[in-house]
Amino acid sequence: MAESYHERTVEGWIWDENVQPFMALLARYVSYDFDGTDWQVVELGLEATDDEHPDRWYSYPLVGSSHHLDVHLAKAVGGHEVSVRVVGTTDPELLLRADTLIAAFATGLVV
């Protein structure tokens, strides 16, 4: 049975200094106003994460007027990378945008 776009997950990793701009841009694509309070919550949630342990990932919902995404994040212990999994992509364009953001923010690009 073929996967629907709702069932698809986009994943990869980004540099830790790119988490905030990644979240802000992804939020914009779902029409969610990601502000300083959101960032503080995500930043605190990331502190105790470990990408090698599935039960130590942090999840943050981005619920906008057009889409609902769950962004799962976990830091690489001893590194500067953050693993990212975006779940709930509902259309091909949003799936491509999420995947492109992950690829761009893994290059060292900082906005």
PDB file of N, CA and C in Angstrom:
ATOM      1  N   MET A   1       0.843  -1.182   0.000  1.00  0.00           N
ATOM      2  CA  MET A   1       0.000   0.000   0.000  1.00  0.00           C
ATOM      3  C   MET A   1       0.885   1.242   0.000  1.00  0.00           C
ATOM      4  N   ALA A   2       0.601   2.172  -0.837  1.00  0.00           N
ATOM      5  CA  ALA A   2       1.416   3.387  -0.953  1.00  0.00           C
ATOM      6  C   ALA A   2       1.166   4.314   0.232  1.00  0.00           C
ATOM      7  N   GLU A   3       2.231   5.005   0.628  1.00  0.00           N
ATOM      8  CA  GLU A   3       2.117   5.987   1.709  1.00  0.00           C
ATOM      9  C   GLU A   3       1.366   7.212   1.218  1.00  0.00           C
ATOM     10  N   SER A   4       0.542   7.773   2.076  1.00  0.00           N
ATOM     11  CA  SER A   4      -0.054   9.061   1.753  1.00  0.00           C
ATOM     12  C   SER A   4       0.910  10.129   2.240  1.00  0.00           C
ATOM     13  N   TYR A   5       0.723  11.352   1.801  1.00  0.00           N
ATOM     14  CA  TYR A   5       1.602  12.428   2.249  1.00  0.00           C
ATOM     15  C   TYR A   5       1.462  12.653   3.747  1.00  0.00           C
ATOM     16  N   HIS A   6       0.269  12.387   4.296  1.00  0.00           N
ATOM     17  CA  HIS A   6       0.072  12.571   5.731  1.00  0.00           C
ATOM     18  C   HIS A   6       0.960  11.613   6.523  1.00  0.00           C
ATOM     19  N   GLU A   7       1.214  10.443   5.995  1.00  0.00           N
ATOM     20  CA  GLU A   7       2.012   9.440   6.687  1.00  0.00           C
ATOM     21  C   GLU A   7       3.511   9.646   6.519  1.00  0.00           C
ATOM     22  N   ARG A   8       3.919  10.504   5.634  1.00  0.00           N
ATOM     23  CA  ARG A   8       5.329  10.655   5.324  1.00  0.00           C
ATOM     24  C   ARG A   8       6.053  11.471   6.377  1.00  0.00           C
ATOM     25  N   THR A   9       7.311  11.166   6.517  1.00  0.00           N
ATOM     26  CA  THR A   9       8.186  11.842   7.464  1.00  0.00           C
ATOM     27  C   THR A   9       9.416  12.322   6.707  1.00  0.00           C
ATOM     28  N   VAL A  10       9.843  13.528   7.015  1.00  0.00           N
ATOM     29  CA  VAL A  10      11.075  14.066   6.463  1.00  0.00           C
ATOM     30  C   VAL A  10      12.057  14.125   7.614  1.00  0.00           C
ATOM     31  N   GLU A  11      13.267  13.632   7.386  1.00  0.00           N
ATOM     32  CA  GLU A  11      14.233  13.645   8.476  1.00  0.00           C
ATOM     33  C   GLU A  11      15.643  13.867   7.983  1.00  0.00           C
ATOM     34  N   GLY A  12      16.476  14.288   8.925  1.00  0.00           N
ATOM     35  CA  GLY A  12      17.874  14.559   8.645  1.00  0.00           C
ATOM     36  C   GLY A  12      18.491  15.210   9.868  1.00  0.00           C
ATOM     37  N   TRP A  13      19.462  16.061   9.623  1.00  0.00           N
ATOM     38  CA  TRP A  13      20.096  16.766  10.741  1.00  0.00           C
ATOM     39  C   TRP A  13      20.436  18.180  10.295  1.00  0.00           C
ATOM     40  N   ILE A  14      20.549  19.069  11.278  1.00  0.00           N
ATOM     41  CA  ILE A  14      20.960  20.444  11.032  1.00  0.00           C
ATOM     42  C   ILE A  14      21.951  20.839  12.118  1.00  0.00           C
ATOM     43  N   TRP A  15      22.691  21.896  11.888  1.00  0.00           N
ATOM     44  CA  TRP A  15      23.610  22.412  12.907  1.00  0.00           C
ATOM     45  C   TRP A  15      22.804  23.050  14.025  1.00  0.00           C
ATOM     46  N   ASP A  16      23.277  22.921  15.258  1.00  0.00           N
ATOM     47  CA  ASP A  16      22.519  23.433  16.406  1.00  0.00           C
ATOM     48  C   ASP A  16      22.230  24.928  16.329  1.00  0.00           C
ATOM     49  N   GLU A  17      23.124  25.711  15.750  1.00  0.00           N
ATOM     50  CA  GLU A  17      22.874  27.150  15.648  1.00  0.00           C
ATOM     51  C   GLU A  17      21.785  27.488  14.632  1.00  0.00           C
ATOM     52  N   ASN A  18      21.360  26.490  13.864  1.00  0.00           N
ATOM     53  CA  ASN A  18      20.328  26.703  12.853  1.00  0.00           C
ATOM     54  C   ASN A  18      18.936  26.261  13.291  1.00  0.00           C
ATOM     55  N   VAL A  19      18.803  25.769  14.511  1.00  0.00           N
ATOM     56  CA  VAL A  19      17.500  25.266  14.949  1.00  0.00           C
ATOM     57  C   VAL A  19      16.463  26.384  14.976  1.00  0.00           C
ATOM     58  N   GLN A  20      16.797  27.520  15.539  1.00  0.00           N
ATOM     59  CA  GLN A  20      15.820  28.607  15.630  1.00  0.00           C
ATOM     60  C   GLN A  20      15.362  29.084  14.246  1.00  0.00           C
ATOM     61  N   PRO A  21      16.261  29.401  13.328  1.00  0.00           N
ATOM     62  CA  PRO A  21      15.764  29.828  12.004  1.00  0.00           C
ATOM     63  C   PRO A  21      15.031  28.709  11.264  1.00  0.00           C
ATOM     64  N   PHE A  22      15.444  27.458  11.473  1.00  0.00           N
ATOM     65  CA  PHE A  22      14.738  26.326  10.864  1.00  0.00           C
ATOM     66  C   PHE A  22      13.284  26.294  11.336  1.00  0.00           C
ATOM     67  N   MET A  23      13.108  26.376  12.655  1.00  0.00           N
ATOM     68  CA  MET A  23      11.757  26.335  13.217  1.00  0.00           C
ATOM     69  C   MET A  23      10.924  27.526  12.749  1.00  0.00           C
ATOM     70  N   ALA A  24      11.536  28.705  12.717  1.00  0.00           N
ATOM     71  CA  ALA A  24      10.805  29.909  12.313  1.00  0.00           C
ATOM     72  C   ALA A  24      10.341  29.826  10.858  1.00  0.00           C
ATOM     73  N   LEU A  25      11.214  29.353   9.973  1.00  0.00           N
ATOM     74  CA  LEU A  25      10.832  29.241   8.564  1.00  0.00           C
ATOM     75  C   LEU A  25       9.805  28.137   8.336  1.00  0.00           C
ATOM     76  N   LEU A  26       9.988  27.004   8.996  1.00  0.00           N
ATOM     77  CA  LEU A  26       9.015  25.926   8.861  1.00  0.00           C
ATOM     78  C   LEU A  26       7.654  26.378   9.377  1.00  0.00           C
ATOM     79  N   ALA A  27       7.642  27.111  10.480  1.00  0.00           N
ATOM     80  CA  ALA A  27       6.390  27.637  11.032  1.00  0.00           C
ATOM     81  C   ALA A  27       5.706  28.567  10.027  1.00  0.00           C
ATOM     82  N   ARG A  28       6.486  29.375   9.350  1.00  0.00           N
ATOM     83  CA  ARG A  28       5.921  30.289   8.355  1.00  0.00           C
ATOM     84  C   ARG A  28       5.191  29.520   7.259  1.00  0.00           C
ATOM     85  N   TYR A  29       5.741  28.367   6.866  1.00  0.00           N
ATOM     86  CA  TYR A  29       5.118  27.565   5.807  1.00  0.00           C
ATOM     87  C   TYR A  29       3.772  26.978   6.225  1.00  0.00           C
ATOM     88  N   VAL A  30       3.528  26.843   7.528  1.00  0.00           N
ATOM     89  CA  VAL A  30       2.239  26.320   7.985  1.00  0.00           C
ATOM     90  C   VAL A  30       1.345  27.430   8.538  1.00  0.00           C
ATOM     91  N   SER A  31       1.780  28.682   8.368  1.00  0.00           N
ATOM     92  CA  SER A  31       1.050  29.860   8.847  1.00  0.00           C
ATOM     93  C   SER A  31       0.941  29.888  10.372  1.00  0.00           C
ATOM     94  N   TYR A  32       2.054  29.566  11.023  1.00  0.00           N
ATOM     95  CA  TYR A  32       2.134  29.618  12.484  1.00  0.00           C
ATOM     96  C   TYR A  32       3.115  30.726  12.864  1.00  0.00           C
ATOM     97  N   ASP A  33       2.758  31.564  13.808  1.00  0.00           N
ATOM     98  CA  ASP A  33       3.607  32.671  14.233  1.00  0.00           C
ATOM     99  C   ASP A  33       4.570  32.183  15.320  1.00  0.00           C
ATOM    100  N   PHE A  34       5.749  31.745  14.919  1.00  0.00           N
ATOM    101  CA  PHE A  34       6.767  31.240  15.841  1.00  0.00           C
ATOM    102  C   PHE A  34       7.501  32.436  16.427  1.00  0.00           C
ATOM    103  N   ASP A  35       7.305  32.663  17.732  1.00  0.00           N
ATOM    104  CA  ASP A  35       7.882  33.854  18.350  1.00  0.00           C
ATOM    105  C   ASP A  35       8.937  33.488  19.397  1.00  0.00           C
ATOM    106  N   GLY A  36       9.378  34.487  20.137  1.00  0.00           N
ATOM    107  CA  GLY A  36      10.419  34.284  21.142  1.00  0.00           C
ATOM    108  C   GLY A  36      10.033  33.297  22.230  1.00  0.00           C
ATOM    109  N   THR A  37       8.771  33.295  22.612  1.00  0.00           N
ATOM    110  CA  THR A  37       8.309  32.344  23.629  1.00  0.00           C
ATOM    111  C   THR A  37       8.393  30.915  23.108  1.00  0.00           C
ATOM    112  N   ASP A  38       7.988  30.714  21.855  1.00  0.00           N
ATOM    113  CA  ASP A  38       8.111  29.390  21.243  1.00  0.00           C
ATOM    114  C   ASP A  38       9.567  28.937  21.262  1.00  0.00           C
ATOM    115  N   TRP A  39      10.465  29.844  20.884  1.00  0.00           N
ATOM    116  CA  TRP A  39      11.878  29.492  20.841  1.00  0.00           C
ATOM    117  C   TRP A  39      12.398  29.117  22.226  1.00  0.00           C
ATOM    118  N   GLN A  40      11.996  29.839  23.259  1.00  0.00           N
ATOM    119  CA  GLN A  40      12.436  29.515  24.616  1.00  0.00           C
ATOM    120  C   GLN A  40      11.990  28.112  25.012  1.00  0.00           C
ATOM    121  N   VAL A  41      10.772  27.748  24.660  1.00  0.00           N
ATOM    122  CA  VAL A  41      10.250  26.421  24.973  1.00  0.00           C
ATOM    123  C   VAL A  41      11.059  25.345  24.239  1.00  0.00           C
ATOM    124  N   VAL A  42      11.316  25.554  22.957  1.00  0.00           N
ATOM    125  CA  VAL A  42      12.091  24.583  22.176  1.00  0.00           C
ATOM    126  C   VAL A  42      13.507  24.473  22.727  1.00  0.00           C
ATOM    127  N   GLU A  43      14.119  25.600  23.013  1.00  0.00           N
ATOM    128  CA  GLU A  43      15.494  25.612  23.527  1.00  0.00           C
ATOM    129  C   GLU A  43      15.593  24.829  24.837  1.00  0.00           C
ATOM    130  N   LEU A  44      14.651  25.028  25.739  1.00  0.00           N
ATOM    131  CA  LEU A  44      14.635  24.272  27.003  1.00  0.00           C
ATOM    132  C   LEU A  44      14.380  22.790  26.755  1.00  0.00           C
ATOM    133  N   GLY A  45      13.474  22.494  25.842  1.00  0.00           N
ATOM    134  CA  GLY A  45      13.158  21.103  25.530  1.00  0.00           C
ATOM    135  C   GLY A  45      14.325  20.342  24.945  1.00  0.00           C
ATOM    136  N   LEU A  46      15.196  21.027  24.224  1.00  0.00           N
ATOM    137  CA  LEU A  46      16.354  20.387  23.595  1.00  0.00           C
ATOM    138  C   LEU A  46      17.460  20.008  24.580  1.00  0.00           C
ATOM    139  N   GLU A  47      17.483  20.644  25.736  1.00  0.00           N
ATOM    140  CA  GLU A  47      18.595  20.470  26.672  1.00  0.00           C
ATOM    141  C   GLU A  47      18.864  19.019  27.058  1.00  0.00           C
ATOM    142  N   ALA A  48      17.842  18.240  27.313  1.00  0.00           N
ATOM    143  CA  ALA A  48      18.034  16.868  27.800  1.00  0.00           C
ATOM    144  C   ALA A  48      17.869  15.810  26.716  1.00  0.00           C
ATOM    145  N   THR A  49      17.975  16.220  25.458  1.00  0.00           N
ATOM    146  CA  THR A  49      17.753  15.261  24.376  1.00  0.00           C
ATOM    147  C   THR A  49      19.026  14.504  24.021  1.00  0.00           C
ATOM    148  N   ASP A  50      18.832  13.382  23.352  1.00  0.00           N
ATOM    149  CA  ASP A  50      19.934  12.537  22.885  1.00  0.00           C
ATOM    150  C   ASP A  50      19.429  11.794  21.657  1.00  0.00           C
ATOM    151  N   ASP A  51      20.019  12.081  20.507  1.00  0.00           N
ATOM    152  CA  ASP A  51      19.512  11.493  19.271  1.00  0.00           C
ATOM    153  C   ASP A  51      19.714   9.991  19.156  1.00  0.00           C
ATOM    154  N   GLU A  52      20.494   9.406  20.034  1.00  0.00           N
ATOM    155  CA  GLU A  52      20.701   7.959  20.003  1.00  0.00           C
ATOM    156  C   GLU A  52      19.666   7.198  20.833  1.00  0.00           C
ATOM    157  N   HIS A  53      18.800   7.927  21.529  1.00  0.00           N
ATOM    158  CA  HIS A  53      17.767   7.310  22.365  1.00  0.00           C
ATOM    159  C   HIS A  53      16.397   7.865  21.963  1.00  0.00           C
ATOM    160  N   PRO A  54      15.576   7.056  21.309  1.00  0.00           N
ATOM    161  CA  PRO A  54      14.277   7.530  20.821  1.00  0.00           C
ATOM    162  C   PRO A  54      13.383   8.133  21.906  1.00  0.00           C
ATOM    163  N   ASP A  55      13.535   7.685  23.136  1.00  0.00           N
ATOM    164  CA  ASP A  55      12.701   8.214  24.217  1.00  0.00           C
ATOM    165  C   ASP A  55      13.215   9.542  24.765  1.00  0.00           C
ATOM    166  N   ARG A  56      14.317  10.040  24.210  1.00  0.00           N
ATOM    167  CA  ARG A  56      14.876  11.313  24.679  1.00  0.00           C
ATOM    168  C   ARG A  56      14.857  12.382  23.591  1.00  0.00           C
ATOM    169  N   TRP A  57      13.947  12.251  22.656  1.00  0.00           N
ATOM    170  CA  TRP A  57      13.725  13.277  21.642  1.00  0.00           C
ATOM    171  C   TRP A  57      12.681  14.261  22.162  1.00  0.00           C
ATOM    172  N   TYR A  58      12.730  15.490  21.685  1.00  0.00           N
ATOM    173  CA  TYR A  58      11.768  16.516  22.054  1.00  0.00           C
ATOM    174  C   TYR A  58      10.853  16.764  20.856  1.00  0.00           C
ATOM    175  N   SER A  59       9.575  16.935  21.114  1.00  0.00           N
ATOM    176  CA  SER A  59       8.605  17.167  20.052  1.00  0.00           C
ATOM    177  C   SER A  59       7.911  18.508  20.264  1.00  0.00           C
ATOM    178  N   TYR A  60       7.777  19.272  19.176  1.00  0.00           N
ATOM    179  CA  TYR A  60       7.104  20.560  19.249  1.00  0.00           C
ATOM    180  C   TYR A  60       6.101  20.652  18.102  1.00  0.00           C
ATOM    181  N   PRO A  61       4.831  20.929  18.409  1.00  0.00           N
ATOM    182  CA  PRO A  61       3.826  21.038  17.347  1.00  0.00           C
ATOM    183  C   PRO A  61       3.832  22.424  16.711  1.00  0.00           C
ATOM    184  N   LEU A  62       3.687  22.451  15.425  1.00  0.00           N
ATOM    185  CA  LEU A  62       3.472  23.697  14.693  1.00  0.00           C
ATOM    186  C   LEU A  62       2.086  23.591  14.078  1.00  0.00           C
ATOM    187  N   VAL A  63       1.132  24.252  14.717  1.00  0.00           N
ATOM    188  CA  VAL A  63      -0.256  24.176  14.274  1.00  0.00           C
ATOM    189  C   VAL A  63      -0.645  25.526  13.700  1.00  0.00           C
ATOM    190  N   GLY A  64      -0.747  25.538  12.390  1.00  0.00           N
ATOM    191  CA  GLY A  64      -1.103  26.774  11.712  1.00  0.00           C
ATOM    192  C   GLY A  64      -2.486  26.686  11.108  1.00  0.00           C
ATOM    193  N   SER A  65      -2.849  27.723  10.400  1.00  0.00           N
ATOM    194  CA  SER A  65      -4.168  27.745   9.780  1.00  0.00           C
ATOM    195  C   SER A  65      -4.261  26.787   8.594  1.00  0.00           C
ATOM    196  N   SER A  66      -3.121  26.426   8.030  1.00  0.00           N
ATOM    197  CA  SER A  66      -3.154  25.581   6.841  1.00  0.00           C
ATOM    198  C   SER A  66      -2.672  24.149   7.065  1.00  0.00           C
ATOM    199  N   HIS A  67      -1.835  23.917   8.074  1.00  0.00           N
ATOM    200  CA  HIS A  67      -1.275  22.583   8.294  1.00  0.00           C
ATOM    201  C   HIS A  67      -0.939  22.385   9.765  1.00  0.00           C
ATOM    202  N   HIS A  68      -0.713  21.137  10.131  1.00  0.00           N
ATOM    203  CA  HIS A  68      -0.246  20.776  11.465  1.00  0.00           C
ATOM    204  C   HIS A  68       0.965  19.867  11.293  1.00  0.00           C
ATOM    205  N   LEU A  69       2.094  20.297  11.831  1.00  0.00           N
ATOM    206  CA  LEU A  69       3.313  19.491  11.791  1.00  0.00           C
ATOM    207  C   LEU A  69       3.776  19.223  13.212  1.00  0.00           C
ATOM    208  N   ASP A  70       4.387  18.075  13.418  1.00  0.00           N
ATOM    209  CA  ASP A  70       5.086  17.792  14.660  1.00  0.00           C
ATOM    210  C   ASP A  70       6.561  17.711  14.316  1.00  0.00           C
ATOM    211  N   VAL A  71       7.355  18.540  14.980  1.00  0.00           N
ATOM    212  CA  VAL A  71       8.790  18.569  14.733  1.00  0.00           C
ATOM    213  C   VAL A  71       9.477  17.888  15.911  1.00  0.00           C
ATOM    214  N   HIS A  72      10.198  16.816  15.628  1.00  0.00           N
ATOM    215  CA  HIS A  72      10.925  16.064  16.643  1.00  0.00           C
ATOM    216  C   HIS A  72      12.402  16.415  16.515  1.00  0.00           C
ATOM    217  N   LEU A  73      13.023  16.740  17.644  1.00  0.00           N
ATOM    218  CA  LEU A  73      14.409  17.205  17.663  1.00  0.00           C
ATOM    219  C   LEU A  73      15.198  16.492  18.738  1.00  0.00           C
ATOM    220  N   ALA A  74      16.483  16.248  18.464  1.00  0.00           N
ATOM    221  CA  ALA A  74      17.375  15.680  19.474  1.00  0.00           C
ATOM    222  C   ALA A  74      18.808  16.034  19.135  1.00  0.00           C
ATOM    223  N   LYS A  75      19.534  16.456  20.162  1.00  0.00           N
ATOM    224  CA  LYS A  75      20.935  16.832  19.981  1.00  0.00           C
ATOM    225  C   LYS A  75      21.825  15.591  19.914  1.00  0.00           C
ATOM    226  N   ALA A  76      22.902  15.722  19.158  1.00  0.00           N
ATOM    227  CA  ALA A  76      23.933  14.682  19.131  1.00  0.00           C
ATOM    228  C   ALA A  76      24.839  14.943  20.330  1.00  0.00           C
ATOM    229  N   VAL A  77      24.925  13.972  21.207  1.00  0.00           N
ATOM    230  CA  VAL A  77      25.755  14.134  22.397  1.00  0.00           C
ATOM    231  C   VAL A  77      27.207  14.272  21.969  1.00  0.00           C
ATOM    232  N   GLY A  78      27.851  15.328  22.441  1.00  0.00           N
ATOM    233  CA  GLY A  78      29.248  15.563  22.105  1.00  0.00           C
ATOM    234  C   GLY A  78      29.461  16.214  20.753  1.00  0.00           C
ATOM    235  N   GLY A  79      28.382  16.556  20.062  1.00  0.00           N
ATOM    236  CA  GLY A  79      28.504  17.167  18.744  1.00  0.00           C
ATOM    237  C   GLY A  79      27.724  18.463  18.670  1.00  0.00           C
ATOM    238  N   HIS A  80      27.675  19.008  17.470  1.00  0.00           N
ATOM    239  CA  HIS A  80      26.963  20.262  17.244  1.00  0.00           C
ATOM    240  C   HIS A  80      25.793  20.074  16.292  1.00  0.00           C
ATOM    241  N   GLU A  81      25.392  18.834  16.090  1.00  0.00           N
ATOM    242  CA  GLU A  81      24.295  18.527  15.192  1.00  0.00           C
ATOM    243  C   GLU A  81      23.019  18.278  15.991  1.00  0.00           C
ATOM    244  N   VAL A  82      21.895  18.559  15.351  1.00  0.00           N
ATOM    245  CA  VAL A  82      20.587  18.263  15.918  1.00  0.00           C
ATOM    246  C   VAL A  82      19.835  17.438  14.883  1.00  0.00           C
ATOM    247  N   SER A  83      19.425  16.250  15.285  1.00  0.00           N
ATOM    248  CA  SER A  83      18.618  15.417  14.394  1.00  0.00           C
ATOM    249  C   SER A  83      17.210  15.979  14.360  1.00  0.00           C
ATOM    250  N   VAL A  84      16.597  15.932  13.178  1.00  0.00           N
ATOM    251  CA  VAL A  84      15.275  16.520  12.967  1.00  0.00           C
ATOM    252  C   VAL A  84      14.390  15.507  12.254  1.00  0.00           C
ATOM    253  N   ARG A  85      13.155  15.407  12.717  1.00  0.00           N
ATOM    254  CA  ARG A  85      12.140  14.591  12.042  1.00  0.00           C
ATOM    255  C   ARG A  85      10.869  15.438  11.989  1.00  0.00           C
ATOM    256  N   VAL A  86      10.343  15.655  10.794  1.00  0.00           N
ATOM    257  CA  VAL A  86       9.121  16.428  10.608  1.00  0.00           C
ATOM    258  C   VAL A  86       8.026  15.458  10.182  1.00  0.00           C
ATOM    259  N   VAL A  87       6.962  15.413  10.991  1.00  0.00           N
ATOM    260  CA  VAL A  87       5.867  14.468  10.770  1.00  0.00           C
ATOM    261  C   VAL A  87       4.579  15.260  10.543  1.00  0.00           C
ATOM    262  N   GLY A  88       3.738  14.736   9.674  1.00  0.00           N
ATOM    263  CA  GLY A  88       2.445  15.364   9.438  1.00  0.00           C
ATOM    264  C   GLY A  88       2.400  16.187   8.171  1.00  0.00           C
ATOM    265  N   THR A  89       3.402  16.038   7.336  1.00  0.00           N
ATOM    266  CA  THR A  89       3.401  16.751   6.066  1.00  0.00           C
ATOM    267  C   THR A  89       2.203  16.274   5.259  1.00  0.00           C
ATOM    268  N   THR A  90       1.378  17.218   4.832  1.00  0.00           N
ATOM    269  CA  THR A  90       0.108  16.853   4.210  1.00  0.00           C
ATOM    270  C   THR A  90       0.035  17.099   2.716  1.00  0.00           C
ATOM    271  N   ASP A  91       1.031  17.740   2.170  1.00  0.00           N
ATOM    272  CA  ASP A  91       1.004  17.941   0.718  1.00  0.00           C
ATOM    273  C   ASP A  91       2.425  17.923   0.167  1.00  0.00           C
ATOM    274  N   PRO A  92       2.548  17.677  -1.118  1.00  0.00           N
ATOM    275  CA  PRO A  92       3.876  17.557  -1.726  1.00  0.00           C
ATOM    276  C   PRO A  92       4.731  18.804  -1.576  1.00  0.00           C
ATOM    277  N   GLU A  93       4.140  19.979  -1.686  1.00  0.00           N
ATOM    278  CA  GLU A  93       4.908  21.218  -1.591  1.00  0.00           C
ATOM    279  C   GLU A  93       5.498  21.391  -0.192  1.00  0.00           C
ATOM    280  N   LEU A  94       4.721  21.130   0.833  1.00  0.00           N
ATOM    281  CA  LEU A  94       5.218  21.259   2.198  1.00  0.00           C
ATOM    282  C   LEU A  94       6.278  20.204   2.494  1.00  0.00           C
ATOM    283  N   LEU A  95       6.088  19.012   1.979  1.00  0.00           N
ATOM    284  CA  LEU A  95       7.089  17.946   2.126  1.00  0.00           C
ATOM    285  C   LEU A  95       8.419  18.383   1.517  1.00  0.00           C
ATOM    286  N   LEU A  96       8.378  18.942   0.333  1.00  0.00           N
ATOM    287  CA  LEU A  96       9.585  19.420  -0.338  1.00  0.00           C
ATOM    288  C   LEU A  96      10.219  20.582   0.421  1.00  0.00           C
ATOM    289  N   ARG A  97       9.412  21.508   0.908  1.00  0.00           N
ATOM    290  CA  ARG A  97       9.950  22.642   1.668  1.00  0.00           C
ATOM    291  C   ARG A  97      10.652  22.189   2.937  1.00  0.00           C
ATOM    292  N   ALA A  98      10.040  21.280   3.677  1.00  0.00           N
ATOM    293  CA  ALA A  98      10.659  20.775   4.909  1.00  0.00           C
ATOM    294  C   ALA A  98      11.981  20.088   4.593  1.00  0.00           C
ATOM    295  N   ASP A  99      11.991  19.267   3.560  1.00  0.00           N
ATOM    296  CA  ASP A  99      13.203  18.556   3.162  1.00  0.00           C
ATOM    297  C   ASP A  99      14.294  19.536   2.725  1.00  0.00           C
ATOM    298  N   THR A 100      13.914  20.563   1.995  1.00  0.00           N
ATOM    299  CA  THR A 100      14.873  21.573   1.532  1.00  0.00           C
ATOM    300  C   THR A 100      15.451  22.362   2.702  1.00  0.00           C
ATOM    301  N   LEU A 101      14.618  22.714   3.678  1.00  0.00           N
ATOM    302  CA  LEU A 101      15.115  23.425   4.858  1.00  0.00           C
ATOM    303  C   LEU A 101      16.147  22.588   5.607  1.00  0.00           C
ATOM    304  N   ILE A 102      15.858  21.308   5.774  1.00  0.00           N
ATOM    305  CA  ILE A 102      16.813  20.438   6.467  1.00  0.00           C
ATOM    306  C   ILE A 102      18.129  20.407   5.706  1.00  0.00           C
ATOM    307  N   ALA A 103      18.068  20.234   4.405  1.00  0.00           N
ATOM    308  CA  ALA A 103      19.296  20.191   3.599  1.00  0.00           C
ATOM    309  C   ALA A 103      20.060  21.512   3.690  1.00  0.00           C
ATOM    310  N   ALA A 104      19.355  22.628   3.621  1.00  0.00           N
ATOM    311  CA  ALA A 104      20.018  23.937   3.666  1.00  0.00           C
ATOM    312  C   ALA A 104      20.670  24.190   5.016  1.00  0.00           C
ATOM    313  N   PHE A 105      19.991  23.864   6.099  1.00  0.00           N
ATOM    314  CA  PHE A 105      20.516  24.141   7.424  1.00  0.00           C
ATOM    315  C   PHE A 105      21.547  23.108   7.894  1.00  0.00           C
ATOM    316  N   ALA A 106      21.794  22.090   7.096  1.00  0.00           N
ATOM    317  CA  ALA A 106      22.881  21.150   7.368  1.00  0.00           C
ATOM    318  C   ALA A 106      24.177  21.620   6.710  1.00  0.00           C
ATOM    319  N   THR A 107      24.100  22.656   5.898  1.00  0.00           N
ATOM    320  CA  THR A 107      25.290  23.129   5.179  1.00  0.00           C
ATOM    321  C   THR A 107      26.121  24.126   5.971  1.00  0.00           C
ATOM    322  N   GLY A 108      25.588  24.590   7.088  1.00  0.00           N
ATOM    323  CA  GLY A 108      26.288  25.606   7.861  1.00  0.00           C
ATOM    324  C   GLY A 108      25.695  26.984   7.637  1.00  0.00           C
ATOM    325  N   LEU A 109      24.712  27.082   6.756  1.00  0.00           N
ATOM    326  CA  LEU A 109      24.040  28.346   6.505  1.00  0.00           C
ATOM    327  C   LEU A 109      23.318  28.801   7.756  1.00  0.00           C
ATOM    328  N   VAL A 110      23.572  30.019   8.170  1.00  0.00           N
ATOM    329  CA  VAL A 110      22.877  30.584   9.318  1.00  0.00           C
ATOM    330  C   VAL A 110      22.150  31.827   8.855  1.00  0.00           C
ATOM    331  N   VAL A 111      20.881  31.919   9.181  1.00  0.00           N
ATOM    332  CA  VAL A 111      20.071  33.068   8.777  1.00  0.00           C
ATOM    333  C   VAL A 111      20.082  34.084   9.893  1.00  0.00           C
TER     334      VAL A 111
END
